[in-house]
Coordinates of C-alpha atoms in Angstrom, one line a residue:
M186 CA 120.4 -35.8 9.7
A187 CA 118.4 -33.3 7.7
E188 CA 114.7 -33.3 8.0
T189 CA 112.5 -34.1 5.0
V190 CA 113.9 -33.2 1.6
S191 CA 112.2 -33.7 -1.8
P192 CA 113.3 -36.1 -4.5
A193 CA 114.3 -34.9 -7.9
S194 CA 111.3 -33.6 -9.9
D195 CA 112.4 -34.4 -13.4
A196 CA 109.3 -36.4 -14.6
A197 CA 110.9 -37.1 -18.0
T198 CA 113.3 -39.8 -16.7
G199 CA 113.6 -42.3 -14.0
V200 CA 111.1 -44.1 -11.8
D201 CA 109.8 -43.0 -8.4
V202 CA 110.2 -45.4 -5.6
R203 CA 109.1 -45.5 -1.9
G204 CA 110.5 -47.7 0.8
R205 CA 110.3 -48.1 4.6
C206 CA 112.0 -49.8 7.5
L207 CA 110.6 -52.9 9.1
C208 CA 108.7 -51.0 11.8
G209 CA 107.5 -48.1 9.6
A210 CA 109.1 -45.4 11.7
V211 CA 111.2 -44.3 8.6
T212 CA 109.9 -44.0 5.1
F213 CA 111.8 -42.7 2.1
A214 CA 111.2 -41.7 -1.5
A215 CA 113.6 -41.2 -4.4
R216 CA 113.7 -41.1 -8.2
L217 CA 115.9 -43.9 -9.6
P218 CA 117.4 -43.6 -13.0
K219 CA 117.0 -47.4 -13.5
R220 CA 115.5 -50.4 -11.8
E221 CA 118.9 -52.0 -11.4
V222 CA 120.0 -53.9 -8.3
A223 CA 123.7 -54.1 -7.3
I224 CA 125.1 -56.4 -4.7
C225 CA 128.0 -55.4 -2.4
H226 CA 129.9 -58.3 -0.8
C227 CA 132.3 -56.2 1.2
D228 CA 133.1 -57.2 4.8
M229 CA 131.4 -54.1 6.2
C230 CA 128.2 -54.8 4.4
Q231 CA 128.3 -58.4 5.5
R232 CA 128.6 -57.3 9.1
W233 CA 126.0 -54.6 8.7
T234 CA 123.3 -56.8 7.0
A235 CA 124.3 -60.4 8.0
G236 CA 125.0 -61.0 4.3
P237 CA 125.5 -59.1 1.0
F238 CA 123.8 -55.7 0.7
L239 CA 121.4 -55.5 -2.2
T240 CA 120.9 -52.0 -3.4
V241 CA 119.3 -49.6 -5.9
E242 CA 121.6 -46.7 -6.6
F243 CA 120.8 -43.1 -7.5
A244 CA 122.2 -39.6 -7.2
G245 CA 119.9 -36.9 -6.0
E246 CA 117.9 -35.8 -3.0
L247 CA 116.4 -38.4 -0.8
A248 CA 113.0 -37.6 0.8
I249 CA 112.9 -39.0 4.3
E250 CA 110.0 -39.1 6.7
G251 CA 110.8 -40.0 10.3
A252 CA 114.3 -38.6 10.1
D253 CA 114.4 -38.5 13.9
S254 CA 114.4 -42.3 13.8
V255 CA 117.4 -42.5 11.4
S256 CA 120.9 -43.0 12.8
L257 CA 124.0 -42.3 10.6
Y258 CA 127.2 -44.2 11.1
R259 CA 130.4 -43.0 9.4
S260 CA 131.9 -46.4 8.5
S261 CA 134.9 -45.1 6.4
E262 CA 136.3 -42.0 4.9
W263 CA 134.2 -42.9 1.8
G264 CA 130.8 -43.2 3.3
E265 CA 128.2 -43.4 5.9
R266 CA 125.5 -46.0 6.6
A267 CA 122.0 -45.2 7.8
F268 CA 119.7 -47.4 9.8
C269 CA 116.4 -47.2 11.8
K270 CA 117.0 -46.5 15.5
V271 CA 113.8 -48.3 16.3
C272 CA 114.0 -51.6 14.4
G273 CA 117.6 -51.7 13.1
T274 CA 116.7 -51.9 9.4
S275 CA 119.6 -51.0 7.1
L276 CA 118.3 -48.1 5.0
F277 CA 121.1 -46.8 2.8
W278 CA 124.8 -46.3 2.2
H279 CA 125.7 -42.7 1.3
M280 CA 129.0 -41.6 -0.3
A281 CA 130.4 -38.8 1.8
G282 CA 130.3 -35.4 0.3
T283 CA 128.1 -36.4 -2.7
D284 CA 124.5 -37.0 -3.5
H285 CA 125.2 -40.7 -4.3
Y286 CA 123.1 -43.2 -2.4
A287 CA 122.7 -47.0 -2.4
L288 CA 119.3 -47.7 -1.0
N289 CA 118.3 -51.1 0.5
A290 CA 116.5 -52.8 -2.3
G291 CA 114.7 -55.0 0.2
A292 CA 113.1 -52.0 1.8
L293 CA 111.3 -50.8 -1.4
E294 CA 107.6 -51.1 -1.5
D295 CA 107.5 -52.3 -5.1
K296 CA 110.3 -54.7 -6.1
S297 CA 108.7 -55.7 -9.4
A298 CA 110.8 -55.2 -12.5
L299 CA 114.1 -55.0 -10.6
A300 CA 117.0 -56.7 -12.3
L301 CA 120.3 -57.7 -10.8
T302 CA 123.0 -56.1 -12.8
L303 CA 126.3 -55.8 -10.8
Q304 CA 128.2 -57.4 -8.0
I305 CA 131.0 -55.4 -6.2
F306 CA 133.8 -56.4 -3.8
I307 CA 133.5 -59.9 -5.3
D308 CA 136.9 -60.7 -3.8
E309 CA 135.4 -60.4 -0.3
K310 CA 132.4 -62.7 -0.9
P311 CA 132.5 -65.7 1.3
A312 CA 132.4 -69.2 -0.3
Y313 CA 129.2 -70.2 1.4
Y314 CA 126.8 -68.5 -1.1
D315 CA 126.6 -67.7 -4.8
F316 CA 124.1 -65.9 -7.0
A317 CA 123.0 -67.7 -10.1
N318 CA 122.7 -64.5 -12.1
D319 CA 125.5 -63.9 -14.6
T320 CA 126.5 -60.3 -13.8
P321 CA 129.6 -58.1 -14.2
K322 CA 131.7 -58.5 -11.1
M323 CA 134.2 -56.0 -9.6
T324 CA 136.9 -56.5 -7.0
G325 CA 137.3 -54.1 -4.1
A326 CA 140.4 -52.5 -5.8
E327 CA 138.4 -52.0 -9.0
V328 CA 135.5 -50.3 -7.1
V329 CA 137.9 -48.0 -5.2
A330 CA 139.7 -47.1 -8.4
A331 CA 136.4 -46.3 -10.0
F332 CA 135.3 -44.1 -7.1
S333 CA 138.7 -42.3 -6.8
G334 CA 139.4 -41.8 -10.4
G335 CA 142.0 -44.5 -10.8
A336 CA 143.8 -44.8 -7.5
T337 CA 144.0 -48.3 -6.2
E338 CA 145.1 -47.8 -2.6
H339 CA 142.3 -49.2 -0.5
G340 CA 143.0 -48.9 3.2
S341 CA 139.3 -49.3 4.1
N342 CA 136.1 -50.5 2.5
V343 CA 133.4 -48.3 1.4

């Protein structure tokens, strides 16, 4: 895990956010293009977070303080998951080989003005919960096709 890096510095667009794990050993900062929350219902996210993973997504550099307390787990050929070694907080999912991150929306310091805009892997959502928000929904195959430029083979989740 790289030490501290700086978030994108384009002040003309986006919104700066800061977040932290439960114990405070890890803090992060990023510039989001929008205040949009996506929900991943995939089986891996359910196992990782004990429910759906609510995220804010961005592409760019992620500034991390306390990087020595971050553990990365390569969960599939698509991505890796980061969590705090001290308290176990899920921090982010990172698409391997890219600068695409899905940050834990619950770890943000300021959650005001966030809007739920998308649910993915809807076909893996268990029947025991539903969100009232009317959002676009994508199946796992649709998500994988979007990430891979049209291929629908899906041997593993993201």
